[in-house]
């Protein structure tokens, strides 16, 4: 049985639940609707933070999500898409824009 998200990542639970409704094969780089769901959750998470603080928060949450996904029962979770989106945001995202 999958474990519950840690409190630090609770803000992602509704997003993951929404993504679970998608066909697993549709969760990829070419799904703007899925990306928008993750981006909205991250915008809410970092709203009002400075660019470097927002990047650090998402990076920390991404690391926590990675650890959570390693636990048994998460092999097919849509949270893997969230993790990938967060990794992409960390590498290429505009955190100044994201946190406004």
Short mmCIF file of N, CA, C and O in Angstrom, two decimals:
data_model
loop_
_atom_site.label_atom_id
_atom_site.label_comp_id
_atom_site.label_asym_id
_atom_site.label_seq_id
_atom_site.Cartn_x
_atom_site.Cartn_y
_atom_site.Cartn_z
N UNK A 1 0.84 -1.18 0.00
CA UNK A 1 0.00 0.00 0.00
C UNK A 1 0.88 1.25 0.00
O UNK A 1 1.80 1.37 0.81
N UNK A 2 0.62 2.18 -0.91
CA UNK A 2 1.43 3.39 -0.97
C UNK A 2 1.31 4.22 0.31
O UNK A 2 0.26 4.28 0.94
N UNK A 3 2.40 4.88 0.64
CA UNK A 3 2.39 5.75 1.81
C UNK A 3 1.89 7.14 1.42
O UNK A 3 1.98 7.56 0.27
N UNK A 4 1.38 7.84 2.40
CA UNK A 4 0.87 9.20 2.21
C UNK A 4 2.05 10.14 1.97
O UNK A 4 3.14 9.95 2.50
N UNK A 5 1.82 11.16 1.18
CA UNK A 5 2.84 12.18 0.95
C UNK A 5 3.26 12.81 2.27
O UNK A 5 2.42 13.03 3.14
N UNK A 6 4.55 13.13 2.41
CA UNK A 6 4.97 13.85 3.61
C UNK A 6 4.31 15.23 3.66
O UNK A 6 3.93 15.79 2.62
N UNK A 7 4.19 15.79 4.85
CA UNK A 7 3.53 17.09 5.04
C UNK A 7 4.13 18.16 4.14
O UNK A 7 3.41 19.01 3.62
N UNK A 8 5.43 18.13 3.95
CA UNK A 8 6.13 19.10 3.10
C UNK A 8 5.57 19.12 1.68
O UNK A 8 5.59 20.14 1.01
N UNK A 9 5.05 17.97 1.23
CA UNK A 9 4.57 17.84 -0.14
C UNK A 9 3.05 17.79 -0.25
O UNK A 9 2.51 17.53 -1.32
N UNK A 10 2.36 18.05 0.84
CA UNK A 10 0.90 17.96 0.85
C UNK A 10 0.26 18.83 -0.24
O UNK A 10 -0.78 18.46 -0.80
N UNK A 11 0.90 19.92 -0.58
CA UNK A 11 0.35 20.81 -1.61
C UNK A 11 0.27 20.14 -2.98
O UNK A 11 -0.43 20.62 -3.87
N UNK A 12 0.97 19.03 -3.16
CA UNK A 12 0.96 18.32 -4.43
C UNK A 12 -0.12 17.24 -4.52
O UNK A 12 -0.37 16.70 -5.59
N UNK A 13 -0.77 16.93 -3.41
CA UNK A 13 -1.69 15.79 -3.40
C UNK A 13 -2.86 15.97 -4.37
O UNK A 13 -3.21 15.03 -5.09
N UNK A 14 -3.46 17.14 -4.41
CA UNK A 14 -4.58 17.36 -5.34
C UNK A 14 -4.11 17.27 -6.80
O UNK A 14 -4.81 16.72 -7.65
N UNK A 15 -2.93 17.80 -7.07
CA UNK A 15 -2.37 17.75 -8.42
C UNK A 15 -2.12 16.31 -8.84
O UNK A 15 -2.48 15.90 -9.96
N UNK A 16 -1.53 15.53 -7.96
CA UNK A 16 -1.26 14.11 -8.26
C UNK A 16 -2.58 13.38 -8.49
O UNK A 16 -2.70 12.59 -9.44
N UNK A 17 -3.58 13.66 -7.67
CA UNK A 17 -4.89 13.02 -7.84
C UNK A 17 -5.48 13.36 -9.20
O UNK A 17 -6.06 12.49 -9.86
N UNK A 18 -5.35 14.60 -9.62
CA UNK A 18 -5.87 14.99 -10.94
C UNK A 18 -5.09 14.30 -12.05
O UNK A 18 -5.67 13.86 -13.04
N UNK A 19 -3.79 14.19 -11.90
CA UNK A 19 -2.97 13.54 -12.92
C UNK A 19 -3.23 12.05 -13.00
O UNK A 19 -3.05 11.45 -14.07
N UNK A 20 -3.66 11.44 -11.92
CA UNK A 20 -3.99 10.01 -11.91
C UNK A 20 -5.15 9.72 -12.85
O UNK A 20 -5.32 8.58 -13.30
N UNK A 21 -5.96 10.72 -13.18
CA UNK A 21 -7.10 10.54 -14.09
C UNK A 21 -6.67 10.49 -15.55
O UNK A 21 -7.44 10.07 -16.41
N UNK A 22 -5.46 10.93 -15.85
CA UNK A 22 -4.94 10.91 -17.21
C UNK A 22 -4.52 9.48 -17.58
O UNK A 22 -4.16 8.70 -16.70
N UNK A 23 -4.54 9.18 -18.84
CA UNK A 23 -3.95 7.92 -19.32
C UNK A 23 -2.46 7.99 -19.03
O UNK A 23 -1.83 9.02 -19.35
N UNK A 24 -1.88 6.96 -18.42
CA UNK A 24 -0.45 7.02 -18.08
C UNK A 24 0.45 7.37 -19.27
O UNK A 24 1.41 8.13 -19.12
N UNK A 25 0.12 6.87 -20.45
CA UNK A 25 0.95 7.15 -21.62
C UNK A 25 0.84 8.60 -22.09
O UNK A 25 1.65 9.05 -22.90
N UNK A 26 -0.16 9.31 -21.61
CA UNK A 26 -0.33 10.70 -22.04
C UNK A 26 0.48 11.68 -21.19
O UNK A 26 0.57 12.86 -21.53
N UNK A 27 1.06 11.20 -20.10
CA UNK A 27 1.84 12.08 -19.24
C UNK A 27 3.26 12.17 -19.75
O UNK A 27 4.08 11.30 -19.51
N UNK A 28 3.50 13.22 -20.50
CA UNK A 28 4.82 13.43 -21.08
C UNK A 28 5.01 14.90 -21.40
O UNK A 28 4.17 15.75 -21.08
N UNK A 29 6.11 15.20 -22.05
CA UNK A 29 6.46 16.58 -22.37
C UNK A 29 5.43 17.27 -23.27
O UNK A 29 5.35 18.49 -23.29
N UNK A 30 4.67 16.49 -23.99
CA UNK A 30 3.73 17.06 -24.95
C UNK A 30 2.30 17.15 -24.40
O UNK A 30 1.35 17.19 -25.16
N UNK A 31 2.17 17.21 -23.08
CA UNK A 31 0.85 17.32 -22.48
C UNK A 31 0.76 18.65 -21.71
O UNK A 31 1.08 18.70 -20.52
N UNK A 32 0.31 19.70 -22.39
CA UNK A 32 0.28 21.01 -21.73
C UNK A 32 -0.71 21.06 -20.55
O UNK A 32 -0.48 21.81 -19.59
N UNK A 33 -1.76 20.30 -20.61
CA UNK A 33 -2.74 20.32 -19.52
C UNK A 33 -2.11 19.76 -18.23
O UNK A 33 -2.29 20.33 -17.15
N UNK A 34 -1.36 18.69 -18.35
CA UNK A 34 -0.68 18.11 -17.19
C UNK A 34 0.37 19.08 -16.66
O UNK A 34 0.49 19.29 -15.45
N UNK A 35 1.14 19.67 -17.57
CA UNK A 35 2.16 20.64 -17.16
C UNK A 35 1.52 21.81 -16.41
O UNK A 35 2.02 22.25 -15.38
N UNK A 36 0.39 22.31 -16.92
CA UNK A 36 -0.28 23.44 -16.28
C UNK A 36 -0.71 23.11 -14.85
O UNK A 36 -0.63 23.98 -13.97
N UNK A 37 -1.14 21.88 -14.61
CA UNK A 37 -1.53 21.47 -13.26
C UNK A 37 -0.33 21.54 -12.30
O UNK A 37 -0.45 22.04 -11.18
N UNK A 38 0.81 21.05 -12.76
CA UNK A 38 2.00 21.07 -11.91
C UNK A 38 2.47 22.50 -11.71
O UNK A 38 2.79 22.91 -10.59
N UNK A 39 2.48 23.27 -12.78
CA UNK A 39 2.94 24.66 -12.67
C UNK A 39 2.07 25.45 -11.70
O UNK A 39 2.58 26.24 -10.89
N UNK A 40 0.76 25.25 -11.73
CA UNK A 40 -0.13 25.95 -10.82
C UNK A 40 0.18 25.59 -9.37
O UNK A 40 0.24 26.47 -8.50
N UNK A 41 0.41 24.32 -9.10
CA UNK A 41 0.76 23.90 -7.73
C UNK A 41 2.06 24.55 -7.28
O UNK A 41 2.17 25.02 -6.15
N UNK A 42 3.04 24.59 -8.19
CA UNK A 42 4.33 25.20 -7.83
C UNK A 42 4.20 26.71 -7.66
O UNK A 42 4.82 27.29 -6.77
N UNK A 43 3.38 27.34 -8.47
CA UNK A 43 3.14 28.79 -8.32
C UNK A 43 2.58 29.10 -6.94
O UNK A 43 3.00 30.04 -6.28
N UNK A 44 1.62 28.29 -6.54
CA UNK A 44 1.03 28.49 -5.21
C UNK A 44 2.06 28.26 -4.11
O UNK A 44 2.06 28.97 -3.11
N UNK A 45 2.93 27.29 -4.31
CA UNK A 45 3.95 26.95 -3.32
C UNK A 45 4.94 28.09 -3.12
O UNK A 45 5.34 28.38 -2.00
N UNK A 46 5.36 28.72 -4.20
CA UNK A 46 6.45 29.70 -4.11
C UNK A 46 5.97 31.16 -4.22
O UNK A 46 6.80 32.07 -4.24
N UNK A 47 4.68 31.36 -4.24
CA UNK A 47 4.14 32.71 -4.38
C UNK A 47 4.75 33.66 -3.35
O UNK A 47 4.78 33.37 -2.15
N UNK A 48 5.26 34.77 -3.83
CA UNK A 48 5.81 35.80 -2.96
C UNK A 48 7.27 35.60 -2.57
O UNK A 48 7.85 36.46 -1.92
N UNK A 49 7.85 34.49 -2.93
CA UNK A 49 9.27 34.24 -2.61
C UNK A 49 10.14 34.94 -3.65
O UNK A 49 9.72 35.18 -4.78
N UNK A 50 11.37 35.21 -3.27
CA UNK A 50 12.35 35.69 -4.23
C UNK A 50 12.76 34.54 -5.14
O UNK A 50 12.51 33.37 -4.84
N UNK A 51 13.41 34.89 -6.24
CA UNK A 51 13.77 33.88 -7.24
C UNK A 51 14.63 32.76 -6.65
O UNK A 51 14.35 31.58 -6.85
N UNK A 52 15.68 33.10 -5.93
CA UNK A 52 16.57 32.06 -5.39
C UNK A 52 15.88 31.26 -4.29
O UNK A 52 16.09 30.05 -4.19
N UNK A 53 15.05 31.89 -3.50
CA UNK A 53 14.32 31.18 -2.45
C UNK A 53 13.31 30.21 -3.07
O UNK A 53 13.15 29.09 -2.60
N UNK A 54 12.63 30.65 -4.12
CA UNK A 54 11.66 29.79 -4.81
C UNK A 54 12.35 28.58 -5.43
O UNK A 54 11.88 27.45 -5.30
N UNK A 55 13.48 28.81 -6.09
CA UNK A 55 14.23 27.71 -6.70
C UNK A 55 14.67 26.72 -5.62
O UNK A 55 14.55 25.51 -5.79
N UNK A 56 15.16 27.22 -4.50
CA UNK A 56 15.62 26.35 -3.41
C UNK A 56 14.46 25.54 -2.83
O UNK A 56 14.62 24.35 -2.53
N UNK A 57 13.29 26.16 -2.69
CA UNK A 57 12.12 25.46 -2.16
C UNK A 57 11.69 24.32 -3.08
O UNK A 57 11.42 23.21 -2.62
N UNK A 58 11.64 24.59 -4.37
CA UNK A 58 11.24 23.56 -5.33
C UNK A 58 12.30 22.46 -5.39
O UNK A 58 11.96 21.28 -5.45
N UNK A 59 13.55 22.84 -5.32
CA UNK A 59 14.63 21.85 -5.33
C UNK A 59 14.53 20.93 -4.11
O UNK A 59 14.67 19.71 -4.23
N UNK A 60 14.27 21.50 -2.95
CA UNK A 60 14.12 20.71 -1.72
C UNK A 60 12.90 19.79 -1.82
O UNK A 60 12.97 18.61 -1.45
N UNK A 61 11.80 20.31 -2.32
CA UNK A 61 10.59 19.50 -2.47
C UNK A 61 10.80 18.39 -3.49
O UNK A 61 10.30 17.27 -3.32
N UNK A 62 11.52 18.69 -4.54
CA UNK A 62 11.81 17.69 -5.57
C UNK A 62 12.62 16.54 -4.97
O UNK A 62 12.35 15.37 -5.24
N UNK A 63 13.60 16.85 -4.16
CA UNK A 63 14.41 15.81 -3.50
C UNK A 63 13.54 14.97 -2.56
O UNK A 63 13.68 13.74 -2.52
N UNK A 64 12.63 15.61 -1.84
CA UNK A 64 11.73 14.88 -0.95
C UNK A 64 10.79 13.99 -1.74
O UNK A 64 10.51 12.85 -1.35
N UNK A 65 10.31 14.48 -2.87
CA UNK A 65 9.42 13.68 -3.72
C UNK A 65 10.17 12.48 -4.29
O UNK A 65 9.63 11.37 -4.34
N UNK A 66 11.41 12.68 -4.66
CA UNK A 66 12.22 11.58 -5.18
C UNK A 66 12.35 10.47 -4.13
O UNK A 66 12.20 9.28 -4.45
N UNK A 67 12.60 10.85 -2.89
CA UNK A 67 12.71 9.86 -1.81
C UNK A 67 11.37 9.14 -1.59
O UNK A 67 11.34 7.94 -1.38
N UNK A 68 10.30 9.88 -1.63
CA UNK A 68 8.98 9.30 -1.43
C UNK A 68 8.65 8.30 -2.54
O UNK A 68 8.11 7.23 -2.28
N UNK A 69 9.02 8.65 -3.77
CA UNK A 69 8.74 7.77 -4.91
C UNK A 69 9.53 6.46 -4.85
O UNK A 69 9.13 5.48 -5.46
N UNK A 70 10.63 6.46 -4.12
CA UNK A 70 11.44 5.24 -3.99
C UNK A 70 10.76 4.19 -3.11
O UNK A 70 11.14 3.03 -3.14
N UNK A 71 9.77 4.59 -2.33
CA UNK A 71 9.09 3.67 -1.45
C UNK A 71 8.17 2.75 -2.24
O UNK A 71 7.67 3.11 -3.30
N UNK A 72 7.95 1.59 -1.71
CA UNK A 72 7.10 0.60 -2.34
C UNK A 72 5.68 1.13 -2.56
O UNK A 72 5.14 1.83 -1.70
N UNK A 73 5.12 0.80 -3.68
CA UNK A 73 3.75 1.17 -3.98
C UNK A 73 3.60 2.40 -4.85
O UNK A 73 2.50 2.76 -5.23
N UNK A 74 4.70 3.05 -5.19
CA UNK A 74 4.63 4.27 -5.99
C UNK A 74 5.15 4.09 -7.42
O UNK A 74 5.33 5.06 -8.14
N UNK A 75 5.38 2.85 -7.80
CA UNK A 75 5.98 2.58 -9.09
C UNK A 75 5.20 3.17 -10.26
O UNK A 75 5.78 3.62 -11.24
N UNK A 76 3.88 3.18 -10.17
CA UNK A 76 3.05 3.66 -11.27
C UNK A 76 2.34 4.98 -10.96
O UNK A 76 1.38 5.34 -11.63
N UNK A 77 2.82 5.67 -9.96
CA UNK A 77 2.17 6.92 -9.54
C UNK A 77 2.39 8.04 -10.55
O UNK A 77 3.48 8.19 -11.13
N UNK A 78 1.37 8.85 -10.71
CA UNK A 78 1.49 10.05 -11.55
C UNK A 78 2.46 11.05 -10.93
O UNK A 78 2.88 12.00 -11.59
N UNK A 79 2.85 10.81 -9.69
CA UNK A 79 3.83 11.68 -9.04
C UNK A 79 5.18 11.63 -9.75
O UNK A 79 5.98 12.56 -9.63
N UNK A 80 5.42 10.58 -10.52
CA UNK A 80 6.65 10.52 -11.32
C UNK A 80 6.65 11.65 -12.35
O UNK A 80 7.70 12.24 -12.63
N UNK A 81 5.49 11.95 -12.91
CA UNK A 81 5.39 13.07 -13.85
C UNK A 81 5.69 14.38 -13.12
O UNK A 81 6.41 15.23 -13.64
N UNK A 82 5.14 14.53 -11.93
CA UNK A 82 5.37 15.74 -11.14
C UNK A 82 6.86 15.90 -10.87
O UNK A 82 7.42 16.99 -11.02
N UNK A 83 7.50 14.81 -10.50
CA UNK A 83 8.94 14.84 -10.23
C UNK A 83 9.71 15.30 -11.48
O UNK A 83 10.56 16.18 -11.40
N UNK A 84 9.38 14.75 -12.62
CA UNK A 84 10.05 15.14 -13.86
C UNK A 84 9.81 16.60 -14.20
O UNK A 84 10.72 17.30 -14.63
N UNK A 85 8.59 17.05 -13.99
CA UNK A 85 8.27 18.45 -14.27
C UNK A 85 9.05 19.37 -13.33
O UNK A 85 9.56 20.42 -13.75
N UNK A 86 9.17 18.97 -12.07
CA UNK A 86 9.91 19.78 -11.11
C UNK A 86 11.40 19.82 -11.48
O UNK A 86 12.03 20.87 -11.40
N UNK A 87 11.93 18.69 -11.89
CA UNK A 87 13.34 18.64 -12.33
C UNK A 87 13.56 19.59 -13.51
O UNK A 87 14.54 20.32 -13.55
N UNK A 88 12.64 19.56 -14.47
CA UNK A 88 12.73 20.46 -15.61
C UNK A 88 12.64 21.92 -15.19
O UNK A 88 13.38 22.77 -15.69
N UNK A 89 11.76 22.20 -14.27
CA UNK A 89 11.62 23.57 -13.79
C UNK A 89 12.90 24.03 -13.10
O UNK A 89 13.34 25.17 -13.30
N UNK A 90 13.50 23.17 -12.31
CA UNK A 90 14.74 23.53 -11.62
C UNK A 90 15.84 23.85 -12.64
O UNK A 90 16.59 24.80 -12.47
N UNK A 91 15.90 23.07 -13.70
CA UNK A 91 16.96 23.26 -14.69
C UNK A 91 16.70 24.46 -15.60
O UNK A 91 17.63 25.18 -15.95
N UNK A 92 15.45 24.67 -16.02
CA UNK A 92 15.18 25.67 -17.05
C UNK A 92 14.14 26.71 -16.69
O UNK A 92 13.86 27.62 -17.48
N UNK A 93 13.56 26.61 -15.50
CA UNK A 93 12.45 27.48 -15.16
C UNK A 93 12.83 28.90 -14.80
O UNK A 93 13.94 29.17 -14.35
N UNK A 94 11.89 29.79 -14.98
CA UNK A 94 12.03 31.19 -14.60
C UNK A 94 11.33 31.37 -13.26
O UNK A 94 10.13 31.56 -13.19
N UNK A 95 12.10 31.26 -12.18
CA UNK A 95 11.51 31.32 -10.86
C UNK A 95 11.08 32.72 -10.46
O UNK A 95 10.24 32.88 -9.58
N UNK A 96 11.62 33.72 -11.12
CA UNK A 96 11.14 35.08 -10.89
C UNK A 96 9.70 35.21 -11.33
O UNK A 96 8.86 35.77 -10.63
N UNK A 97 9.39 34.65 -12.49
CA UNK A 97 8.03 34.67 -13.01
C UNK A 97 7.13 33.72 -12.21
O UNK A 97 6.00 34.05 -11.90
N UNK A 98 7.65 32.57 -11.86
CA UNK A 98 6.86 31.56 -11.16
C UNK A 98 6.38 32.05 -9.80
O UNK A 98 5.27 31.73 -9.37
N UNK A 99 7.18 32.83 -9.12
CA UNK A 99 6.84 33.24 -7.75
C UNK A 99 6.00 34.51 -7.67
O UNK A 99 5.63 34.94 -6.59
N UNK A 100 5.70 35.12 -8.81
CA UNK A 100 4.86 36.34 -8.80
C UNK A 100 3.42 36.03 -8.63
O UNK A 100 2.87 35.10 -8.96
#
